[in-house]
Amino acid sequence: GAVVSQHPSRVICKSGTSVKIECRSLDFQATTMFWYRQFPKKSLMLMATSNEGSKATYEQGVEKDKFLINHASLTLSTLTVTSAHPEDSSFYICSARDLSAGEPGTQYFGPGTRLTVL
Amino acid sequence: KQEVTQIPAALSVPEGENLVLNCSFTDSAIYNLQWFRQDPGKGLTSLLLIQSSQREQTSGRLNASLDKSSGRSTLYIAASQPGDSATYLCAGGAYSGAGSYQLTFGKGTKLSVIP
């Protein structure tokens, strides 16, 4: 199947700093990518839908100024956690949607990024 | 709003046993339902996808069923192996009123297969 990569896989940062996470579709183009957050023993919560060339669509309760999303190309979306605080520590997973076979497409998931804010 | 529930939250079985994982969803207007596997600290691997018009899908020792009318899906694992130990997530896919497609996930069932 198709491959989606995330970088970095783990990041530890100090409170108040910003962290950027990259999500890449390696062998297909993705006009839409999704960013999820996962807490221990909880389900994946959709944070936002990243649309290539346009603004991201954020889910209710997700601060768009806190979690900046940029989808500048058909293979790359970035999530920047601005002024990170310990409560932002979590496992962040992206997925990219392959529409080559038509709607609704197939979502391929990245390996996740573990963010720890000290 | 779609809600997906998975029971049990955790399951421990001896190697070789057949087992069933359960998933229920509140909105029957799903487009499809997917089962994923997640290993600790890792991303998701898609196991099976069932379209709303289908009743079941099979892949190797895995069989997933879908009953839209009752809002239920099951994942059957035959002859379980220690390598099957992981968290299994089900997710309902649907289009929102705005026309965007989204997956709604359950919390998962953590499976441990004891050698």
PDB file of C-alpha atoms in Angstrom:
ATOM      1  CA  GLY A   1       0.000   0.000   0.000  1.00  0.00           C
ATOM      2  CA  ALA A   2       0.873   3.661  -0.116  1.00  0.00           C
ATOM      3  CA  VAL A   3       3.250   5.139   2.434  1.00  0.00           C
ATOM      4  CA  VAL A   4       2.850   8.204   4.588  1.00  0.00           C
ATOM      5  CA  SER A   5       5.793   9.419   6.611  1.00  0.00           C
ATOM      6  CA  GLN A   6       5.948  11.724   9.604  1.00  0.00           C
ATOM      7  CA  HIS A   7       8.894  13.597  10.949  1.00  0.00           C
ATOM      8  CA  PRO A   8      10.037  13.703  13.642  1.00  0.00           C
ATOM      9  CA  SER A   9       8.867  10.493  15.288  1.00  0.00           C
ATOM     10  CA  ARG A  10       9.608  11.890  18.727  1.00  0.00           C
ATOM     11  CA  VAL A  11      10.218  15.396  19.967  1.00  0.00           C
ATOM     12  CA  ILE A  12      10.835  16.812  23.416  1.00  0.00           C
ATOM     13  CA  CYS A  13      10.668  20.553  23.835  1.00  0.00           C
ATOM     14  CA  LYS A  14      10.536  23.187  26.503  1.00  0.00           C
ATOM     15  CA  SER A  15       7.328  24.942  27.392  1.00  0.00           C
ATOM     16  CA  GLY A  16       6.788  28.025  25.274  1.00  0.00           C
ATOM     17  CA  THR A  17       8.623  26.816  22.197  1.00  0.00           C
ATOM     18  CA  SER A  18       7.053  25.896  18.868  1.00  0.00           C
ATOM     19  CA  VAL A  19       7.285  22.503  17.242  1.00  0.00           C
ATOM     20  CA  LYS A  20       6.725  21.616  13.594  1.00  0.00           C
ATOM     21  CA  ILE A  21       5.623  18.159  12.494  1.00  0.00           C
ATOM     22  CA  GLU A  22       5.789  17.122   8.845  1.00  0.00           C
ATOM     23  CA  CYS A  23       3.506  14.674   7.086  1.00  0.00           C
ATOM     24  CA  ARG A  24       4.445  13.426   3.614  1.00  0.00           C
ATOM     25  CA  SER A  25       2.713  11.144   1.147  1.00  0.00           C
ATOM     26  CA  LEU A  26       5.592   9.314  -0.491  1.00  0.00           C
ATOM     27  CA  ASP A  27       4.080   7.708  -3.560  1.00  0.00           C
ATOM     28  CA  PHE A  28       0.823   9.493  -4.211  1.00  0.00           C
ATOM     29  CA  GLN A  29      -0.560  12.977  -4.272  1.00  0.00           C
ATOM     30  CA  ALA A  30      -2.929  14.037  -1.538  1.00  0.00           C
ATOM     31  CA  THR A  31      -5.130  17.089  -1.861  1.00  0.00           C
ATOM     32  CA  THR A  32      -6.452  16.317   1.593  1.00  0.00           C
ATOM     33  CA  MET A  33      -4.573  15.324   4.716  1.00  0.00           C
ATOM     34  CA  PHE A  34      -5.905  14.905   8.217  1.00  0.00           C
ATOM     35  CA  TRP A  35      -4.334  15.602  11.598  1.00  0.00           C
ATOM     36  CA  TYR A  36      -5.388  13.536  14.592  1.00  0.00           C
ATOM     37  CA  ARG A  37      -4.474  13.621  18.249  1.00  0.00           C
ATOM     38  CA  GLN A  38      -4.496  10.540  20.443  1.00  0.00           C
ATOM     39  CA  PHE A  39      -4.495  10.452  24.232  1.00  0.00           C
ATOM     40  CA  PRO A  40      -3.782   7.235  26.157  1.00  0.00           C
ATOM     41  CA  LYS A  41      -6.758   4.882  26.125  1.00  0.00           C
ATOM     42  CA  LYS A  42      -8.724   7.351  24.033  1.00  0.00           C
ATOM     43  CA  SER A  43      -9.836   7.305  20.451  1.00  0.00           C
ATOM     44  CA  LEU A  44      -8.138   9.281  17.724  1.00  0.00           C
ATOM     45  CA  MET A  45      -9.643  12.759  17.691  1.00  0.00           C
ATOM     46  CA  LEU A  46      -9.691  14.609  14.398  1.00  0.00           C
ATOM     47  CA  MET A  47      -8.116  18.016  14.889  1.00  0.00           C
ATOM     48  CA  ALA A  48      -8.274  19.438  11.414  1.00  0.00           C
ATOM     49  CA  THR A  49      -8.528  18.685   7.730  1.00  0.00           C
ATOM     50  CA  SER A  50      -5.667  20.072   5.689  1.00  0.00           C
ATOM     51  CA  ASN A  51      -6.533  21.101   2.143  1.00  0.00           C
ATOM     52  CA  GLU A  52      -3.816  21.736  -0.432  1.00  0.00           C
ATOM     53  CA  GLY A  53      -3.700  25.350  -1.467  1.00  0.00           C
ATOM     54  CA  SER A  54      -6.384  26.523   0.912  1.00  0.00           C
ATOM     55  CA  LYS A  55      -7.047  27.008   4.578  1.00  0.00           C
ATOM     56  CA  ALA A  56      -7.387  24.077   6.889  1.00  0.00           C
ATOM     57  CA  THR A  57     -10.743  23.184   8.383  1.00  0.00           C
ATOM     58  CA  TYR A  58     -10.551  22.866  12.154  1.00  0.00           C
ATOM     59  CA  GLU A  59     -12.805  20.769  14.344  1.00  0.00           C
ATOM     60  CA  GLN A  60     -14.793  22.389  17.097  1.00  0.00           C
ATOM     61  CA  GLY A  61     -12.676  23.169  20.122  1.00  0.00           C
ATOM     62  CA  VAL A  62      -9.338  23.116  18.285  1.00  0.00           C
ATOM     63  CA  GLU A  63      -7.514  26.446  18.392  1.00  0.00           C
ATOM     64  CA  LYS A  64      -6.401  27.354  14.901  1.00  0.00           C
ATOM     65  CA  ASP A  65      -3.854  29.858  16.208  1.00  0.00           C
ATOM     66  CA  LYS A  66      -2.398  27.207  18.459  1.00  0.00           C
ATOM     67  CA  PHE A  67      -2.174  24.468  15.851  1.00  0.00           C
ATOM     68  CA  LEU A  68      -1.045  25.995  12.573  1.00  0.00           C
ATOM     69  CA  ILE A  69      -1.509  23.836   9.499  1.00  0.00           C
ATOM     70  CA  ASN A  70       0.088  24.415   6.135  1.00  0.00           C
ATOM     71  CA  HIS A  71      -0.517  22.227   3.091  1.00  0.00           C
ATOM     72  CA  ALA A  72       1.733  23.864   0.549  1.00  0.00           C
ATOM     73  CA  SER A  73       2.135  20.953  -1.854  1.00  0.00           C
ATOM     74  CA  LEU A  74       0.308  17.798  -2.878  1.00  0.00           C
ATOM     75  CA  THR A  75       2.673  15.657  -0.841  1.00  0.00           C
ATOM     76  CA  LEU A  76       3.379  17.699   2.278  1.00  0.00           C
ATOM     77  CA  SER A  77       1.353  19.045   5.181  1.00  0.00           C
ATOM     78  CA  THR A  78       2.834  20.534   8.334  1.00  0.00           C
ATOM     79  CA  LEU A  79       1.392  20.978  11.792  1.00  0.00           C
ATOM     80  CA  THR A  80       3.043  23.573  14.008  1.00  0.00           C
ATOM     81  CA  VAL A  81       2.229  23.552  17.693  1.00  0.00           C
ATOM     82  CA  THR A  82       2.866  27.131  18.747  1.00  0.00           C
ATOM     83  CA  SER A  83       3.936  28.091  22.262  1.00  0.00           C
ATOM     84  CA  ALA A  84       3.650  24.494  23.371  1.00  0.00           C
ATOM     85  CA  HIS A  85       2.649  23.685  26.939  1.00  0.00           C
ATOM     86  CA  PRO A  86       2.683  20.403  28.863  1.00  0.00           C
ATOM     87  CA  GLU A  87      -1.003  19.827  28.114  1.00  0.00           C
ATOM     88  CA  ASP A  88      -0.107  19.700  24.413  1.00  0.00           C
ATOM     89  CA  SER A  89       1.918  16.559  25.055  1.00  0.00           C
ATOM     90  CA  SER A  90       0.294  13.827  23.037  1.00  0.00           C
ATOM     91  CA  PHE A  91       0.623  11.463  20.094  1.00  0.00           C
ATOM     92  CA  TYR A  92      -0.094  13.223  16.817  1.00  0.00           C
ATOM     93  CA  ILE A  93      -0.985  11.152  13.753  1.00  0.00           C
ATOM     94  CA  CYS A  94      -1.514  12.373  10.226  1.00  0.00           C
ATOM     95  CA  SER A  95      -3.206  10.651   7.348  1.00  0.00           C
ATOM     96  CA  ALA A  96      -3.265  11.390   3.654  1.00  0.00           C
ATOM     97  CA  ARG A  97      -6.147  10.640   1.361  1.00  0.00           C
ATOM     98  CA  ASP A  98      -5.500   8.943  -1.960  1.00  0.00           C
ATOM     99  CA  LEU A  99      -8.274   9.737  -4.416  1.00  0.00           C
ATOM    100  CA  SER A 100      -6.780   7.957  -7.431  1.00  0.00           C
ATOM    101  CA  ALA A 101      -9.560   5.345  -7.253  1.00  0.00           C
ATOM    102  CA  GLY A 102     -12.298   7.927  -6.729  1.00  0.00           C
ATOM    103  CA  GLU A 103     -14.307   9.135  -3.737  1.00  0.00           C
ATOM    104  CA  PRO A 104     -14.125   8.800  -0.810  1.00  0.00           C
ATOM    105  CA  GLY A 105     -10.588   7.644  -1.366  1.00  0.00           C
ATOM    106  CA  THR A 106      -8.311   5.645   0.878  1.00  0.00           C
ATOM    107  CA  GLN A 107      -6.704   7.141   3.960  1.00  0.00           C
ATOM    108  CA  TYR A 108      -3.178   6.072   4.707  1.00  0.00           C
ATOM    109  CA  PHE A 109      -1.822   6.859   8.138  1.00  0.00           C
ATOM    110  CA  GLY A 110       1.595   8.034   9.191  1.00  0.00           C
ATOM    111  CA  PRO A 111       3.543   6.390  12.034  1.00  0.00           C
ATOM    112  CA  GLY A 112       2.776   9.208  14.450  1.00  0.00           C
ATOM    113  CA  THR A 113       4.799  11.779  16.371  1.00  0.00           C
ATOM    114  CA  ARG A 114       5.168  11.642  20.128  1.00  0.00           C
ATOM    115  CA  LEU A 115       5.365  15.188  21.486  1.00  0.00           C
ATOM    116  CA  THR A 116       6.503  15.757  25.052  1.00  0.00           C
ATOM    117  CA  VAL A 117       6.489  19.293  26.387  1.00  0.00           C
ATOM    118  CA  LEU A 118       8.496  19.817  29.553  1.00  0.00           C
TER     119      LEU A 118
ATOM    120  CA  LYS B   1     -22.882  13.228  15.554  1.00  0.00           C
ATOM    121  CA  GLN B   2     -21.438   9.771  14.970  1.00  0.00           C
ATOM    122  CA  GLU B   3     -20.257   7.885  18.038  1.00  0.00           C
ATOM    123  CA  VAL B   4     -18.314   4.660  17.825  1.00  0.00           C
ATOM    124  CA  THR B   5     -18.054   2.269  20.754  1.00  0.00           C
ATOM    125  CA  GLN B   6     -15.809  -0.738  21.077  1.00  0.00           C
ATOM    126  CA  ILE B   7     -16.322  -3.523  23.569  1.00  0.00           C
ATOM    127  CA  PRO B   8     -14.395  -4.892  25.343  1.00  0.00           C
ATOM    128  CA  ALA B   9     -11.709  -2.306  26.021  1.00  0.00           C
ATOM    129  CA  ALA B  10      -9.215  -5.085  26.620  1.00  0.00           C
ATOM    130  CA  LEU B  11      -9.152  -8.790  25.917  1.00  0.00           C
ATOM    131  CA  SER B  12      -6.683 -11.506  26.807  1.00  0.00           C
ATOM    132  CA  VAL B  13      -6.859 -14.930  25.161  1.00  0.00           C
ATOM    133  CA  PRO B  14      -4.636 -17.996  24.919  1.00  0.00           C
ATOM    134  CA  GLU B  15      -2.873 -18.639  21.647  1.00  0.00           C
ATOM    135  CA  GLY B  16      -4.933 -20.548  19.103  1.00  0.00           C
ATOM    136  CA  GLU B  17      -8.288 -19.305  20.283  1.00  0.00           C
ATOM    137  CA  ASN B  18     -10.801 -17.714  17.936  1.00  0.00           C
ATOM    138  CA  LEU B  19     -12.081 -14.346  19.073  1.00  0.00           C
ATOM    139  CA  VAL B  20     -14.533 -11.589  18.202  1.00  0.00           C
ATOM    140  CA  LEU B  21     -14.113  -7.870  18.669  1.00  0.00           C
ATOM    141  CA  ASN B  22     -17.206  -5.710  18.692  1.00  0.00           C
ATOM    142  CA  CYS B  23     -17.874  -2.244  17.339  1.00  0.00           C
ATOM    143  CA  SER B  24     -21.115  -0.288  17.419  1.00  0.00           C
ATOM    144  CA  PHE B  25     -21.981   3.025  15.819  1.00  0.00           C
ATOM    145  CA  THR B  26     -24.875   5.396  16.346  1.00  0.00           C
ATOM    146  CA  ASP B  27     -25.415   6.787  12.851  1.00  0.00           C
ATOM    147  CA  SER B  28     -26.381   4.137  10.316  1.00  0.00           C
ATOM    148  CA  ALA B  29     -25.693   6.541   7.455  1.00  0.00           C
ATOM    149  CA  ILE B  30     -22.083   5.455   7.265  1.00  0.00           C
ATOM    150  CA  TYR B  31     -20.383   5.197   3.908  1.00  0.00           C
ATOM    151  CA  ASN B  32     -17.991   2.483   5.016  1.00  0.00           C
ATOM    152  CA  LEU B  33     -16.427   0.954   8.100  1.00  0.00           C
ATOM    153  CA  GLN B  34     -12.775   0.185   8.621  1.00  0.00           C
ATOM    154  CA  TRP B  35     -10.831  -1.903  11.057  1.00  0.00           C
ATOM    155  CA  PHE B  36      -7.288  -0.854  11.925  1.00  0.00           C
ATOM    156  CA  ARG B  37      -4.475  -2.304  13.937  1.00  0.00           C
ATOM    157  CA  GLN B  38      -2.216  -0.123  16.077  1.00  0.00           C
ATOM    158  CA  ASP B  39       0.940  -1.374  17.751  1.00  0.00           C
ATOM    159  CA  PRO B  40       2.226   0.521  20.814  1.00  0.00           C
ATOM    160  CA  GLY B  41       3.626   3.923  19.888  1.00  0.00           C
ATOM    161  CA  LYS B  42       2.936   3.361  16.203  1.00  0.00           C
ATOM    162  CA  GLY B  43       0.561   4.559  13.559  1.00  0.00           C
ATOM    163  CA  LEU B  44      -2.438   2.723  12.132  1.00  0.00           C
ATOM    164  CA  THR B  45      -2.441  -0.168   9.705  1.00  0.00           C
ATOM    165  CA  SER B  46      -5.637  -0.740   7.777  1.00  0.00           C
ATOM    166  CA  LEU B  47      -6.893  -4.322   8.064  1.00  0.00           C
ATOM    167  CA  LEU B  48     -10.268  -4.419   6.375  1.00  0.00           C
ATOM    168  CA  LEU B  49     -12.657  -1.944   4.811  1.00  0.00           C
ATOM    169  CA  ILE B  50     -16.330  -2.759   4.359  1.00  0.00           C
ATOM    170  CA  GLN B  51     -18.454  -0.621   2.086  1.00  0.00           C
ATOM    171  CA  SER B  52     -21.962   0.180   3.330  1.00  0.00           C
ATOM    172  CA  SER B  53     -23.400  -2.072   0.629  1.00  0.00           C
ATOM    173  CA  GLN B  54     -21.340  -5.045   1.780  1.00  0.00           C
ATOM    174  CA  ARG B  55     -21.967  -7.467   4.609  1.00  0.00           C
ATOM    175  CA  GLU B  56     -18.450  -8.723   5.208  1.00  0.00           C
ATOM    176  CA  GLN B  57     -14.842  -8.720   4.122  1.00  0.00           C
ATOM    177  CA  THR B  58     -12.174 -11.344   4.651  1.00  0.00           C
ATOM    178  CA  SER B  59      -8.402 -11.210   4.672  1.00  0.00           C
ATOM    179  CA  GLY B  60      -6.522 -14.284   5.776  1.00  0.00           C
ATOM    180  CA  ARG B  61      -7.500 -15.122   9.352  1.00  0.00           C
ATOM    181  CA  LEU B  62      -9.544 -11.946   9.665  1.00  0.00           C
ATOM    182  CA  ASN B  63     -13.210 -11.536   8.864  1.00  0.00           C
ATOM    183  CA  ALA B  64     -15.161  -8.334   9.404  1.00  0.00           C
ATOM    184  CA  SER B  65     -18.919  -8.073   9.220  1.00  0.00           C
ATOM    185  CA  LEU B  66     -21.192  -5.078   8.972  1.00  0.00           C
ATOM    186  CA  ASP B  67     -24.857  -4.756   9.929  1.00  0.00           C
ATOM    187  CA  LYS B  68     -25.923  -1.201   9.236  1.00  0.00           C
ATOM    188  CA  SER B  69     -29.471  -1.674  10.471  1.00  0.00           C
ATOM    189  CA  SER B  70     -28.294  -2.626  13.949  1.00  0.00           C
ATOM    190  CA  GLY B  71     -25.279  -0.331  13.913  1.00  0.00           C
ATOM    191  CA  ARG B  72     -22.792  -3.103  14.538  1.00  0.00           C
ATOM    192  CA  SER B  73     -19.601  -4.490  13.124  1.00  0.00           C
ATOM    193  CA  THR B  74     -17.495  -7.390  14.314  1.00  0.00           C
ATOM    194  CA  LEU B  75     -13.931  -8.407  13.653  1.00  0.00           C
ATOM    195  CA  TYR B  76     -13.353 -12.143  13.865  1.00  0.00           C
ATOM    196  CA  ILE B  77      -9.802 -13.388  14.302  1.00  0.00           C
ATOM    197  CA  ALA B  78      -9.273 -17.086  13.774  1.00  0.00           C
ATOM    198  CA  ALA B  79      -6.540 -19.133  15.413  1.00  0.00           C
ATOM    199  CA  SER B  80      -5.049 -16.183  17.258  1.00  0.00           C
ATOM    200  CA  GLN B  81      -1.262 -15.806  17.486  1.00  0.00           C
ATOM    201  CA  PRO B  82       0.957 -13.789  19.852  1.00  0.00           C
ATOM    202  CA  GLY B  83       1.780 -11.544  16.903  1.00  0.00           C
ATOM    203  CA  ASP B  84      -1.861 -10.498  16.803  1.00  0.00           C
ATOM    204  CA  SER B  85      -1.378  -8.663  20.096  1.00  0.00           C
ATOM    205  CA  ALA B  86      -2.165  -5.007  19.413  1.00  0.00           C
ATOM    206  CA  THR B  87      -4.941  -2.473  19.758  1.00  0.00           C
ATOM    207  CA  TYR B  88      -7.702  -2.832  17.203  1.00  0.00           C
ATOM    208  CA  LEU B  89      -9.626   0.254  16.204  1.00  0.00           C
ATOM    209  CA  CYS B  90     -12.805   0.499  14.214  1.00  0.00           C
ATOM    210  CA  ALA B  91     -13.790   3.653  12.396  1.00  0.00           C
ATOM    211  CA  GLY B  92     -16.956   4.683  10.617  1.00  0.00           C
ATOM    212  CA  GLY B  93     -16.527   6.745   7.467  1.00  0.00           C
ATOM    213  CA  ALA B  94     -19.219   9.213   6.491  1.00  0.00           C
ATOM    214  CA  TYR B  95     -19.793  12.424   4.631  1.00  0.00           C
ATOM    215  CA  SER B  96     -20.730  15.436   6.703  1.00  0.00           C
ATOM    216  CA  GLY B  97     -23.477  17.851   5.789  1.00  0.00           C
ATOM    217  CA  ALA B  98     -20.801  20.028   4.243  1.00  0.00           C
ATOM    218  CA  GLY B  99     -19.777  17.212   1.941  1.00  0.00           C
ATOM    219  CA  SER B 100     -16.459  16.342   3.557  1.00  0.00           C
ATOM    220  CA  TYR B 101     -15.564  12.737   4.311  1.00  0.00           C
ATOM    221  CA  GLN B 102     -14.360  11.871   7.806  1.00  0.00           C
ATOM    222  CA  LEU B 103     -13.524   8.856   9.904  1.00  0.00           C
ATOM    223  CA  THR B 104     -14.873   8.584  13.448  1.00  0.00           C
ATOM    224  CA  PHE B 105     -12.866   6.229  15.623  1.00  0.00           C
ATOM    225  CA  GLY B 106     -13.713   4.074  18.598  1.00  0.00           C
ATOM    226  CA  LYS B 107     -11.344   3.881  21.574  1.00  0.00           C
ATOM    227  CA  GLY B 108     -10.087   0.512  20.521  1.00  0.00           C
ATOM    228  CA  THR B 109      -9.799  -2.971  21.992  1.00  0.00           C
ATOM    229  CA  LYS B 110      -6.403  -3.939  23.339  1.00  0.00           C
ATOM    230  CA  LEU B 111      -5.808  -7.583  22.507  1.00  0.00           C
ATOM    231  CA  SER B 112      -3.230  -9.740  24.231  1.00  0.00           C
ATOM    232  CA  VAL B 113      -2.636 -13.244  22.910  1.00  0.00           C
ATOM    233  CA  ILE B 114      -0.863 -15.339  25.487  1.00  0.00           C
ATOM    234  CA  PRO B 115       1.603 -17.972  24.174  1.00  0.00           C
TER     235      PRO B 115
END
